[in-house]
GROMACS .gro file of C-alpha atoms in nm:
model
  465
    1MET     CA    1   0.078   0.280  -0.770
    2LEU     CA    2  -0.059  -0.102  -0.655
    3THR     CA    3  -0.304  -0.126  -0.875
    4ARG     CA    4  -0.348  -0.569  -0.888
    5ILE     CA    5  -0.168  -0.755  -0.612
    6GLU     CA    6  -0.256  -1.211  -0.639
    7ILE     CA    7  -0.120  -1.486  -0.353
    8ASP     CA    8  -0.115  -1.819  -0.311
    9GLY     CA    9   0.061  -1.992  -0.039
   10PHE     CA   10   0.146  -1.680   0.190
   11LYS     CA   11  -0.025  -1.680   0.558
   12SER     CA   12  -0.390  -1.717   0.533
   13PHE     CA   13  -0.353  -1.710   0.113
   14ARG     CA   14  -0.435  -1.921  -0.221
   15ASP     CA   15  -0.483  -1.831  -0.518
   16PHE     CA   16  -0.585  -1.461  -0.398
   17HIS     CA   17  -0.624  -1.188  -0.603
   18LEU     CA   18  -0.767  -0.841  -0.613
   19ASP     CA   19  -0.761  -0.522  -0.828
   20LEU     CA   20  -0.695  -0.241  -0.616
   21PRO     CA   21  -0.870   0.100  -0.741
   22PRO     CA   22  -0.689   0.466  -0.578
   23PHE     CA   23  -0.876   0.413  -0.273
   24LEU     CA   24  -1.012   0.162  -0.119
   25VAL     CA   25  -1.181   0.045   0.209
   26ILE     CA   26  -1.144  -0.315   0.362
   27ILE     CA   27  -1.425  -0.405   0.542
   28GLY     CA   28  -1.461  -0.747   0.814
   29ARG     CA   29  -1.438  -0.922   1.115
   30ASN     CA   30  -1.149  -0.986   1.315
   31ALA     CA   31  -0.909  -1.283   1.150
   32ALA     CA   32  -1.055  -1.242   0.871
   33GLY     CA   33  -0.717  -1.172   0.692
   34LYS     CA   34  -0.712  -0.741   0.665
   35SER     CA   35  -0.413  -0.736   0.845
   36ASN     CA   36  -0.280  -1.035   0.645
   37LEU     CA   37  -0.259  -0.872   0.305
   38PHE     CA   38  -0.100  -0.537   0.414
   39ASP     CA   39   0.155  -0.836   0.596
   40ALA     CA   40   0.197  -0.927   0.219
   41ILE     CA   41   0.237  -0.589   0.083
   42GLN     CA   42   0.460  -0.469   0.319
   43PHE     CA   43   0.677  -0.800   0.277
   44ILE     CA   44   0.650  -0.794  -0.078
   45GLY     CA   45   0.815  -0.389  -0.038
   46GLN     CA   46   1.085  -0.510   0.216
   47LEU     CA   47   1.184  -0.783  -0.045
   48ALA     CA   48   1.253  -0.478  -0.329
   49GLY     CA   49   1.540  -0.409  -0.058
   50GLN     CA   50   1.677  -0.672   0.189
   51PRO     CA   51   1.751  -1.055   0.169
   52VAL     CA   52   1.459  -1.237   0.200
   53LEU     CA   53   1.530  -1.377   0.618
   54GLU     CA   54   1.569  -0.967   0.671
   55ALA     CA   55   1.237  -0.914   0.540
   56ALA     CA   56   1.071  -1.229   0.702
   57GLN     CA   57   1.223  -1.106   1.035
   58GLN     CA   58   1.066  -0.768   1.000
   59SER     CA   59   0.742  -0.928   0.992
   60ARG     CA   60   0.494  -1.066   1.224
   61GLY     CA   61   0.593  -1.445   1.321
   62ASP     CA   62   0.881  -1.622   1.201
   63ILE     CA   63   0.952  -1.762   0.863
   64THR     CA   64   0.783  -2.086   0.897
   65ASP     CA   65   0.491  -1.878   0.975
   66LEU     CA   66   0.441  -1.660   0.682
   67PHE     CA   67   0.392  -1.960   0.501
   68HIS     CA   68   0.034  -2.024   0.422
   69ARG     CA   69  -0.041  -2.391   0.702
   70HIS     CA   70  -0.346  -2.659   0.641
   71VAL     CA   71  -0.555  -2.703   0.913
   72ASP     CA   72  -0.403  -3.036   1.001
   73GLY     CA   73  -0.074  -2.812   1.005
   74THR     CA   74   0.122  -2.926   0.651
   75PRO     CA   75   0.290  -2.622   0.619
   76MET     CA   76   0.268  -2.482   0.197
   77LYS     CA   77   0.669  -2.460   0.133
   78VAL     CA   78   0.597  -2.203  -0.168
   79MET     CA   79   0.492  -1.851  -0.158
   80THR     CA   80   0.464  -1.716  -0.473
   81PHE     CA   81   0.346  -1.318  -0.533
   82ALA     CA   82   0.260  -1.059  -0.816
   83VAL     CA   83   0.235  -0.760  -0.861
   84GLU     CA   84   0.161  -0.475  -1.123
   85VAL     CA   85   0.231  -0.145  -1.107
   86LEU     CA   86   0.176   0.246  -1.213
   87LEU     CA   87   0.484   0.418  -1.196
   88ASP     CA   88   0.583   0.779  -1.120
   89GLY     CA   89   0.704   0.967  -1.428
   90SER     CA   90   1.038   0.977  -1.369
   91VAL     CA   91   1.290   0.817  -1.089
   92THR     CA   92   1.609   0.913  -0.838
   93ASP     CA   93   1.816   0.737  -0.710
   94ALA     CA   94   2.073   0.803  -0.393
   95PHE     CA   95   2.339   0.976  -0.606
   96GLY     CA   96   2.118   1.232  -0.733
   97ASP     CA   97   2.066   1.072  -1.097
   98SER     CA   98   1.697   1.148  -1.234
   99VAL     CA   99   1.534   0.935  -1.508
  100ARG     CA  100   1.286   0.952  -1.721
  101VAL     CA  101   1.023   0.690  -1.672
  102ASN     CA  102   0.927   0.582  -2.057
  103HIS     CA  103   0.725   0.239  -1.948
  104SER     CA  104   0.497   0.326  -1.694
  105ARG     CA  105   0.306  -0.045  -1.659
  106LEU     CA  106   0.479  -0.340  -1.531
  107ARG     CA  107   0.404  -0.599  -1.388
  108TYR     CA  108   0.661  -0.785  -1.082
  109GLU     CA  109   0.603  -1.179  -0.980
  110LEU     CA  110   0.858  -1.319  -0.754
  111VAL     CA  111   0.791  -1.673  -0.629
  112ILE     CA  112   0.986  -1.787  -0.239
  113GLU     CA  113   1.066  -2.169  -0.154
  114LEU     CA  114   1.136  -2.269   0.224
  115ARG     CA  115   1.401  -2.505   0.180
  116GLU     CA  116   1.583  -2.707   0.489
  117VAL     CA  117   1.965  -2.582   0.480
  118GLY     CA  118   2.278  -2.788   0.674
  119HIS     CA  119   2.291  -3.101   0.897
  120THR     CA  120   2.059  -2.904   1.203
  121GLY     CA  121   1.769  -2.906   0.922
  122ALA     CA  122   1.750  -2.546   0.975
  123LEU     CA  123   1.463  -2.409   0.732
  124ARG     CA  124   1.539  -2.068   0.485
  125PRO     CA  125   1.343  -1.933   0.212
  126PHE     CA  126   1.517  -1.845  -0.094
  127VAL     CA  127   1.390  -1.680  -0.437
  128ILE     CA  128   1.319  -1.912  -0.726
  129HIS     CA  129   1.155  -1.727  -0.994
  130GLU     CA  130   1.213  -1.344  -1.007
  131SER     CA  131   1.033  -1.225  -1.359
  132ALA     CA  132   0.925  -0.836  -1.469
  133PHE     CA  133   0.719  -0.720  -1.809
  134LYS     CA  134   0.597  -0.442  -1.910
  135ILE     CA  135   0.233  -0.448  -1.963
  136ARG     CA  136   0.161  -0.257  -2.327
  137ARG     CA  137  -0.098  -0.049  -2.377
  138VAL     CA  138  -0.372  -0.335  -2.587
  139ASP     CA  139  -0.321  -0.600  -2.284
  140ASP     CA  140  -0.369  -0.296  -1.998
  141ARG     CA  141  -0.668  -0.356  -1.844
  142TRP     CA  142  -0.711  -0.158  -1.610
  143ILE     CA  143  -0.624   0.197  -1.812
  144GLN     CA  144  -0.962   0.126  -1.938
  145GLN     CA  145  -1.136   0.267  -1.627
  146PHE     CA  146  -1.030   0.629  -1.679
  147ASP     CA  147  -1.136   0.852  -1.968
  148PRO     CA  148  -0.940   0.861  -2.281
  149ALA     CA  149  -0.818   1.182  -2.231
  150ASP     CA  150  -0.720   1.118  -1.965
  151ARG     CA  151  -0.467   0.788  -1.984
  152LYS     CA  152  -0.261   0.940  -2.147
  153ALA     CA  153  -0.105   1.173  -1.868
  154LEU     CA  154  -0.145   0.890  -1.680
  155ALA     CA  155   0.018   0.593  -1.817
  156VAL     CA  156   0.282   0.601  -2.049
  157TYR     CA  157   0.386   0.339  -2.311
  158SER     CA  158   0.692   0.265  -2.545
  159ASN     CA  159   0.799   0.020  -2.773
  160GLY     CA  160   1.086  -0.251  -2.787
  161ALA     CA  161   1.140  -0.549  -2.609
  162ALA     CA  162   0.863  -0.634  -2.269
  163ASP     CA  163   1.079  -0.839  -2.106
  164LEU     CA  164   1.338  -0.710  -1.909
  165LEU     CA  165   1.379  -0.973  -1.536
  166ASP     CA  166   1.323  -1.317  -1.600
  167THR     CA  167   1.417  -1.709  -1.465
  168GLU     CA  168   1.572  -1.911  -1.748
  169VAL     CA  169   1.716  -2.242  -1.742
  170ASP     CA  170   2.142  -2.192  -1.871
  171ASP     CA  171   2.278  -2.417  -2.149
  172GLN     CA  172   2.369  -2.661  -1.805
  173GLY     CA  173   2.075  -2.702  -1.695
  174ARG     CA  174   2.109  -2.437  -1.384
  175PRO     CA  175   1.862  -2.206  -1.314
  176ARG     CA  176   1.968  -1.782  -1.354
  177PHE     CA  177   1.815  -1.484  -1.346
  178SER     CA  178   1.827  -1.306  -1.689
  179ILE     CA  179   1.870  -0.879  -1.690
  180ARG     CA  180   1.777  -0.698  -1.963
  181GLN     CA  181   2.029  -0.346  -2.019
  182GLN     CA  182   1.795  -0.073  -2.132
  183GLY     CA  183   2.061   0.154  -2.346
  184ASN     CA  184   2.290  -0.070  -2.427
  185GLN     CA  185   2.159  -0.275  -2.731
  186GLY     CA  186   1.969  -0.478  -2.469
  187ARG     CA  187   2.212  -0.678  -2.405
  188LYS     CA  188   2.106  -0.928  -2.122
  189ARG     CA  189   2.307  -0.955  -1.729
  190HIS     CA  190   2.269  -1.336  -1.619
  191LEU     CA  191   2.305  -1.384  -1.236
  192PRO     CA  192   2.271  -1.687  -1.123
  193ALA     CA  193   1.925  -1.863  -0.921
  194THR     CA  194   2.002  -2.185  -0.761
  195ALA     CA  195   2.059  -2.076  -0.374
  196ALA     CA  196   1.954  -1.693  -0.398
  197THR     CA  197   1.847  -1.488  -0.056
  198ALA     CA  198   1.742  -1.170  -0.227
  199SER     CA  199   1.521  -1.051  -0.509
  200VAL     CA  200   1.774  -0.938  -0.792
  201LEU     CA  201   1.534  -0.606  -0.716
  202SER     CA  202   1.727  -0.553  -0.426
  203THR     CA  203   2.062  -0.554  -0.570
  204LEU     CA  204   2.027  -0.287  -0.768
  205THR     CA  205   2.162   0.023  -0.651
  206THR     CA  206   2.174   0.326  -0.934
  207ALA     CA  207   1.920   0.436  -1.233
  208THR     CA  208   2.194   0.426  -1.522
  209ASP     CA  209   2.174   0.076  -1.639
  210PHE     CA  210   1.776  -0.032  -1.568
  211PRO     CA  211   1.547   0.249  -1.480
  212LEU     CA  212   1.238   0.088  -1.480
  213LEU     CA  213   1.346  -0.194  -1.333
  214TYR     CA  214   1.462   0.095  -1.046
  215ALA     CA  215   1.189   0.282  -1.087
  216LEU     CA  216   1.021   0.002  -0.973
  217LYS     CA  217   1.219  -0.071  -0.675
  218ARG     CA  218   1.135   0.250  -0.527
  219GLU     CA  219   0.832   0.202  -0.582
  220LEU     CA  220   0.740  -0.109  -0.409
  221GLN     CA  221   1.031   0.021  -0.125
  222SER     CA  222   0.782   0.326  -0.101
  223TRP     CA  223   0.479   0.100  -0.004
  224ARG     CA  224   0.371   0.177   0.374
  225LEU     CA  225   0.166   0.035   0.629
  226LEU     CA  226   0.075   0.284   0.902
  227TYR     CA  227   0.043   0.225   1.272
  228LEU     CA  228  -0.001   0.531   1.484
  229ASP     CA  229   0.146   0.562   1.857
  230PRO     CA  230  -0.002   0.812   2.024
  231SER     CA  231   0.296   0.843   2.237
  232ALA     CA  232   0.537   0.895   1.890
  233LEU     CA  233   0.291   1.145   1.835
  234ARG     CA  234   0.318   1.330   2.089
  235ARG     CA  235   0.697   1.341   2.089
  236PRO     CA  236   0.785   1.652   1.996
  237ASP     CA  237   1.132   1.684   1.740
  238SER     CA  238   1.469   1.829   1.790
  239PHE     CA  239   1.543   2.074   1.495
  240ASP     CA  240   1.822   1.822   1.358
  241ASP     CA  241   1.475   1.503   1.323
  242PRO     CA  242   1.402   1.364   1.034
  243ASP     CA  243   1.119   1.527   0.851
  244THR     CA  244   0.957   1.228   0.708
  245LEU     CA  245   0.672   1.042   0.892
  246ALA     CA  246   0.743   0.746   1.052
  247ALA     CA  247   0.493   0.492   1.002
  248ASN     CA  248   0.482   0.469   1.433
  249GLY     CA  249   0.394   0.892   1.346
  250ALA     CA  250   0.727   0.983   1.470
  251HIS     CA  251   0.908   1.402   1.359
  252LEU     CA  252   0.507   1.467   1.287
  253ALA     CA  253   0.621   1.771   1.414
  254ASN     CA  254   0.931   1.788   1.123
  255THR     CA  255   0.726   1.675   0.882
  256LEU     CA  256   0.338   1.946   0.879
  257ARG     CA  257   0.723   2.214   0.890
  258ARG     CA  258   0.836   2.106   0.602
  259ILE     CA  259   0.494   2.072   0.415
  260ALA     CA  260   0.424   2.446   0.496
  261GLU     CA  261   0.789   2.590   0.348
  262GLU     CA  262   0.737   2.344   0.031
  263SER     CA  263   0.424   2.400  -0.034
  264GLY     CA  264   0.428   2.784   0.038
  265ASP     CA  265   0.441   3.122  -0.129
  266ALA     CA  266   0.370   3.508   0.026
  267ASP     CA  267   0.027   3.484  -0.027
  268ARG     CA  268   0.001   3.147   0.193
  269PRO     CA  269   0.291   3.142   0.388
  270ALA     CA  270   0.188   2.788   0.523
  271GLY     CA  271   0.093   2.683   0.220
  272VAL     CA  272  -0.134   2.287   0.212
  273LEU     CA  273  -0.090   2.312   0.587
  274ASN     CA  274  -0.417   2.533   0.562
  275ASP     CA  275  -0.615   2.288   0.382
  276LEU     CA  276  -0.504   1.988   0.585
  277SER     CA  277  -0.657   2.251   0.933
  278ALA     CA  278  -0.965   2.280   0.702
  279ASP     CA  279  -0.982   1.886   0.710
  280VAL     CA  280  -0.944   1.913   1.052
  281ALA     CA  281  -1.187   2.181   1.129
  282THR     CA  282  -1.488   1.950   0.936
  283ILE     CA  283  -1.371   1.627   1.137
  284VAL     CA  284  -1.302   1.737   1.484
  285PRO     CA  285  -1.552   2.003   1.627
  286GLY     CA  286  -1.394   2.269   1.751
  287ILE     CA  287  -1.054   2.279   1.615
  288VAL     CA  288  -0.987   2.575   1.342
  289GLN     CA  289  -0.641   2.507   1.255
  290VAL     CA  290  -0.371   2.327   1.286
  291GLN     CA  291   0.069   2.459   1.395
  292VAL     CA  292   0.363   2.411   1.454
  293SER     CA  293   0.533   2.581   1.781
  294ASP     CA  294   0.933   2.621   1.724
  295ASP     CA  295   1.144   2.686   2.109
  296ALA     CA  296   1.473   2.803   1.958
  297VAL     CA  297   1.661   2.765   2.278
  298ARG     CA  298   1.591   2.369   2.316
  299ARG     CA  299   1.616   2.351   1.930
  300GLN     CA  300   1.277   2.125   1.941
  301ARG     CA  301   0.915   2.167   1.767
  302GLN     CA  302   0.580   2.064   1.868
  303VAL     CA  303   0.240   2.018   1.693
  304GLU     CA  304  -0.004   2.216   1.866
  305VAL     CA  305  -0.402   2.277   1.786
  306VAL     CA  306  -0.588   2.582   1.785
  307THR     CA  307  -0.989   2.588   1.939
  308GLN     CA  308  -1.283   2.836   1.936
  309ASP     CA  309  -1.258   2.927   2.247
  310GLU     CA  310  -0.884   2.811   2.398
  311ALA     CA  311  -0.571   2.952   2.341
  312PRO     CA  312  -0.365   2.674   2.147
  313TYR     CA  313  -0.259   2.333   2.346
  314SER     CA  314   0.030   2.101   2.189
  315ALA     CA  315  -0.019   1.785   2.079
  316ARG     CA  316   0.080   1.652   2.460
  317VAL     CA  317  -0.238   1.713   2.561
  318ALA     CA  318  -0.463   1.613   2.218
  319SER     CA  319  -0.685   1.303   2.230
  320ASP     CA  320  -0.540   1.004   1.989
  321GLY     CA  321  -0.839   1.065   1.730
  322THR     CA  322  -0.749   1.410   1.660
  323LEU     CA  323  -0.383   1.343   1.591
  324ARG     CA  324  -0.421   1.057   1.419
  325THR     CA  325  -0.632   1.236   1.212
  326ILE     CA  326  -0.389   1.553   1.187
  327ALA     CA  327  -0.128   1.253   1.077
  328LEU     CA  328  -0.313   1.023   0.828
  329LEU     CA  329  -0.363   1.383   0.633
  330ALA     CA  330  -0.057   1.479   0.674
  331ALA     CA  331   0.054   1.179   0.422
  332LEU     CA  332  -0.181   1.243   0.215
  333TYR     CA  333  -0.098   1.611   0.171
  334ASP     CA  334   0.312   1.556   0.128
  335PRO     CA  335   0.401   1.763  -0.144
  336ALA     CA  336   0.654   1.452  -0.159
  337GLY     CA  337   0.381   1.248  -0.279
  338ALA     CA  338   0.194   1.023  -0.015
  339GLY     CA  339   0.245   0.687  -0.312
  340LEU     CA  340   0.112   0.390  -0.121
  341ILE     CA  341  -0.052   0.420   0.244
  342CYS     CA  342  -0.191   0.122   0.460
  343PHE     CA  343  -0.378   0.258   0.743
  344GLU     CA  344  -0.589   0.022   0.999
  345GLU     CA  345  -0.877   0.111   1.160
  346PRO     CA  346  -0.977   0.489   1.072
  347GLU     CA  347  -1.257   0.457   1.296
  348ASN     CA  348  -1.005   0.444   1.624
  349GLY     CA  349  -1.058   0.743   1.886
  350LEU     CA  350  -1.278   0.932   1.655
  351PHE     CA  351  -1.688   1.010   1.720
  352PRO     CA  352  -1.895   0.785   1.465
  353GLY     CA  353  -2.083   1.077   1.383
  354ARG     CA  354  -1.778   1.227   1.209
  355LEU     CA  355  -1.628   0.904   1.092
  356ALA     CA  356  -1.807   0.931   0.722
  357GLN     CA  357  -1.658   1.334   0.692
  358PHE     CA  358  -1.341   1.155   0.763
  359VAL     CA  359  -1.350   0.922   0.469
  360SER     CA  360  -1.470   1.139   0.227
  361SER     CA  361  -1.218   1.406   0.327
  362LEU     CA  362  -0.950   1.096   0.298
  363ARG     CA  363  -1.157   1.021  -0.060
  364GLU     CA  364  -1.090   1.378  -0.223
  365LEU     CA  365  -0.760   1.397  -0.123
  366VAL     CA  366  -0.678   1.099  -0.328
  367LYS     CA  367  -0.907   1.156  -0.589
  368ARG     CA  368  -0.744   1.528  -0.675
  369GLY     CA  369  -0.395   1.381  -0.737
  370ILE     CA  370  -0.548   1.157  -0.990
  371GLN     CA  371  -0.757   1.452  -1.142
  372ALA     CA  372  -0.388   1.611  -1.069
  373ARG     CA  373  -0.183   1.377  -1.301
  374GLY     CA  374  -0.499   1.299  -1.597
  375ALA     CA  375  -0.503   1.710  -1.615
  376GLY     CA  376  -0.062   1.675  -1.712
  377ARG     CA  377   0.067   1.878  -1.422
  378GLY     CA  378   0.265   1.518  -1.340
  379GLU     CA  379   0.184   1.475  -0.952
  380LYS     CA  380   0.255   1.234  -0.769
  381LEU     CA  381   0.049   1.017  -0.728
  382THR     CA  382  -0.120   0.888  -0.382
  383GLN     CA  383  -0.325   0.510  -0.318
  384LEU     CA  384  -0.474   0.479   0.008
  385VAL     CA  385  -0.642   0.172   0.189
  386LEU     CA  386  -0.797   0.156   0.461
  387SER     CA  387  -0.945  -0.142   0.660
  388SER     CA  388  -1.189  -0.155   0.936
  389HIS     CA  389  -1.431  -0.315   1.217
  390SER     CA  390  -1.717  -0.063   1.172
  391PRO     CA  391  -1.974  -0.098   0.847
  392ALA     CA  392  -2.013   0.336   0.964
  393ILE     CA  393  -1.742   0.380   0.733
  394LEU     CA  394  -1.948   0.278   0.420
  395ARG     CA  395  -2.217   0.578   0.415
  396ALA     CA  396  -1.920   0.740   0.312
  397LEU     CA  397  -1.863   0.602   0.005
  398ASP     CA  398  -2.081   0.615  -0.294
  399PRO     CA  399  -2.211   0.298  -0.471
  400SER     CA  400  -2.192   0.325  -0.877
  401GLY     CA  401  -2.480   0.282  -1.132
  402ASP     CA  402  -2.554  -0.088  -1.073
  403GLY     CA  403  -2.486  -0.044  -0.724
  404THR     CA  404  -2.267  -0.243  -0.644
  405ARG     CA  405  -1.948  -0.052  -0.482
  406ARG     CA  406  -1.634  -0.007  -0.630
  407ASP     CA  407  -1.400   0.143  -0.332
  408ALA     CA  408  -1.497  -0.104  -0.069
  409ILE     CA  409  -1.473  -0.518  -0.038
  410TYR     CA  410  -1.566  -0.714   0.220
  411MET     CA  411  -1.310  -0.955   0.324
  412ASP     CA  412  -1.421  -1.251   0.533
  413VAL     CA  413  -1.325  -1.676   0.527
  414ALA     CA  414  -1.373  -2.022   0.393
  415THR     CA  415  -1.266  -2.380   0.367
  416LEU     CA  416  -1.092  -2.485   0.020
  417VAL     CA  417  -1.089  -2.812   0.013
  418GLY     CA  418  -1.001  -3.020  -0.265
  419GLY     CA  419  -0.722  -3.067  -0.570
  420GLY     CA  420  -0.490  -3.250  -0.400
  421ARG     CA  421  -0.332  -2.972  -0.232
  422GLY     CA  422  -0.498  -2.965   0.138
  423ARG     CA  423  -0.807  -2.880   0.327
  424SER     CA  424  -0.716  -2.512   0.397
  425ARG     CA  425  -0.845  -2.181   0.571
  426ILE     CA  426  -0.821  -1.915   0.363
  427SER     CA  427  -0.907  -1.538   0.302
  428LYS     CA  428  -1.151  -1.442   0.078
  429TYR     CA  429  -1.327  -1.072  -0.027
  430ARG     CA  430  -1.656  -0.977  -0.172
  431ASP     CA  431  -1.808  -0.708  -0.340
  432LEU     CA  432  -2.030  -0.488  -0.219
  433THR     CA  433  -2.376  -0.395  -0.323
  434GLY     CA  434  -2.506  -0.053  -0.314
  435PRO     CA  435  -2.815   0.046  -0.079
  436GLN     CA  436  -3.049  -0.020  -0.338
  437LEU     CA  437  -2.922  -0.320  -0.488
  438SER     CA  438  -3.146  -0.658  -0.331
  439VAL     CA  439  -3.115  -0.969  -0.351
  440ASP     CA  440  -3.174  -1.129  -0.662
  441THR     CA  441  -3.141  -1.486  -0.831
  442GLU     CA  442  -2.923  -1.326  -1.155
  443LEU     CA  443  -2.641  -1.286  -0.821
  444GLN     CA  444  -2.391  -1.561  -0.758
  445PRO     CA  445  -2.443  -1.686  -0.437
  446GLY     CA  446  -2.129  -1.549  -0.220
  447ALA     CA  447  -2.019  -1.317  -0.562
  448VAL     CA  448  -2.136  -1.038  -0.329
  449VAL     CA  449  -2.217  -0.882  -0.007
  450SER     CA  450  -2.573  -0.831   0.048
  451PRO     CA  451  -2.793  -0.545   0.208
  452SER     CA  452  -2.919  -0.799   0.507
  453GLU     CA  453  -2.559  -0.995   0.514
  454ILE     CA  454  -2.450  -0.588   0.553
  455ALA     CA  455  -2.739  -0.507   0.854
  456GLU     CA  456  -2.662  -0.823   1.037
  457PHE     CA  457  -2.282  -0.699   1.112
  458GLU     CA  458  -2.380  -0.344   1.152
  459VAL     CA  459  -2.550  -0.517   1.488
  460SER     CA  460  -2.284  -0.780   1.546
  461GLU     CA  461  -1.979  -0.510   1.589
  462ALA     CA  462  -2.241  -0.252   1.818
  463LEU     CA  463  -2.214  -0.534   2.013
  464GLU     CA  464  -1.899  -0.643   2.034
  465ARG     CA  465  -1.824  -0.260   2.129
   0.00000   0.00000   0.00000
């Protein structure tokens, strides 16, 4: 789970920091930076397993487009990331070795520099700083939001050295990465950092020598951006296709089949697929069940939707909104654990009157996983971050006692001037006030979005639609 992210120098972000709850909605107009935030999250995850240039080539834009540009077009040459995470209780590598995680709260920092190389002046990214260290219990502000009884089940802490990975200078003044080996008397391994084209995390292949770092690597790699494509959702699966939902929604049928098999028993053969069907029924009127149909002759599998008044019909003729709803719920109901999911515009294809119920169902699924982990059942955690243009989504969210919403922010752009670093247009966010909180002189201007501003946003969005 991602609990905090800090970004400086990536796309529209300068000195940006955000604490993330398990469920978060980001509201804002186009070009406010919502997609850029998802790009940053995805980029960090890719850097944990790929060289920097390869990860950059999978992002939107060229490598130079990833670095922040001032208003006059001057680019920054350095981007900085920092994330704080909550790890799962164990991790398994590609060779089947599993290790327990004895410290589940880590902070990871990464700095990338753009340099000219060769005679042609080609620009290439290099890692110039990388560090990871334990967040100690006494310093962990994030865990304080939970009841004392739940904290022990949510996070574990260990003694010993806090630094797992750091960047230092050797006796000859050259930068190097220093990795502390656990289970080997705390001895350190060193790697040169003068021309690193990949992160240290991306080089780890087993969980044996560096269990916490490997667990961190797998956590970052598990972060997903779902951009569900209706054509991929409608496509039938071969029996031999993967049974994990792809980023574009492919392999939905096989995923639903696996979810049913892994969660089913003699009393409920379909397992949590029944719960998924019940959620879909509250969001899409007329639907009573979601099921999977097998064609043994063609060795193909297809998603089917059962309605109250008609025979089952296949995903080939289901609406885009129905399929997107089923796919996102499938990701959240997956017994293997959803991890962090970023999802844009959940309102697409849904009747506006049902959007609040959809968001409420999603939030309850995330909350259920947190409660199960807090009860000591050891479930893998699920986190969901939604971005939306629709203020109607706020109706499904509850303000806290002081009127501010803890599970939603409003993102927009501002002009940053001064500091000797050039004038920039940057993305920023503000908290949202609850409906009962009036604009008050005690509130700092710009610190929160007032009810009148939200009302204006609702009107403008409705007119644009």
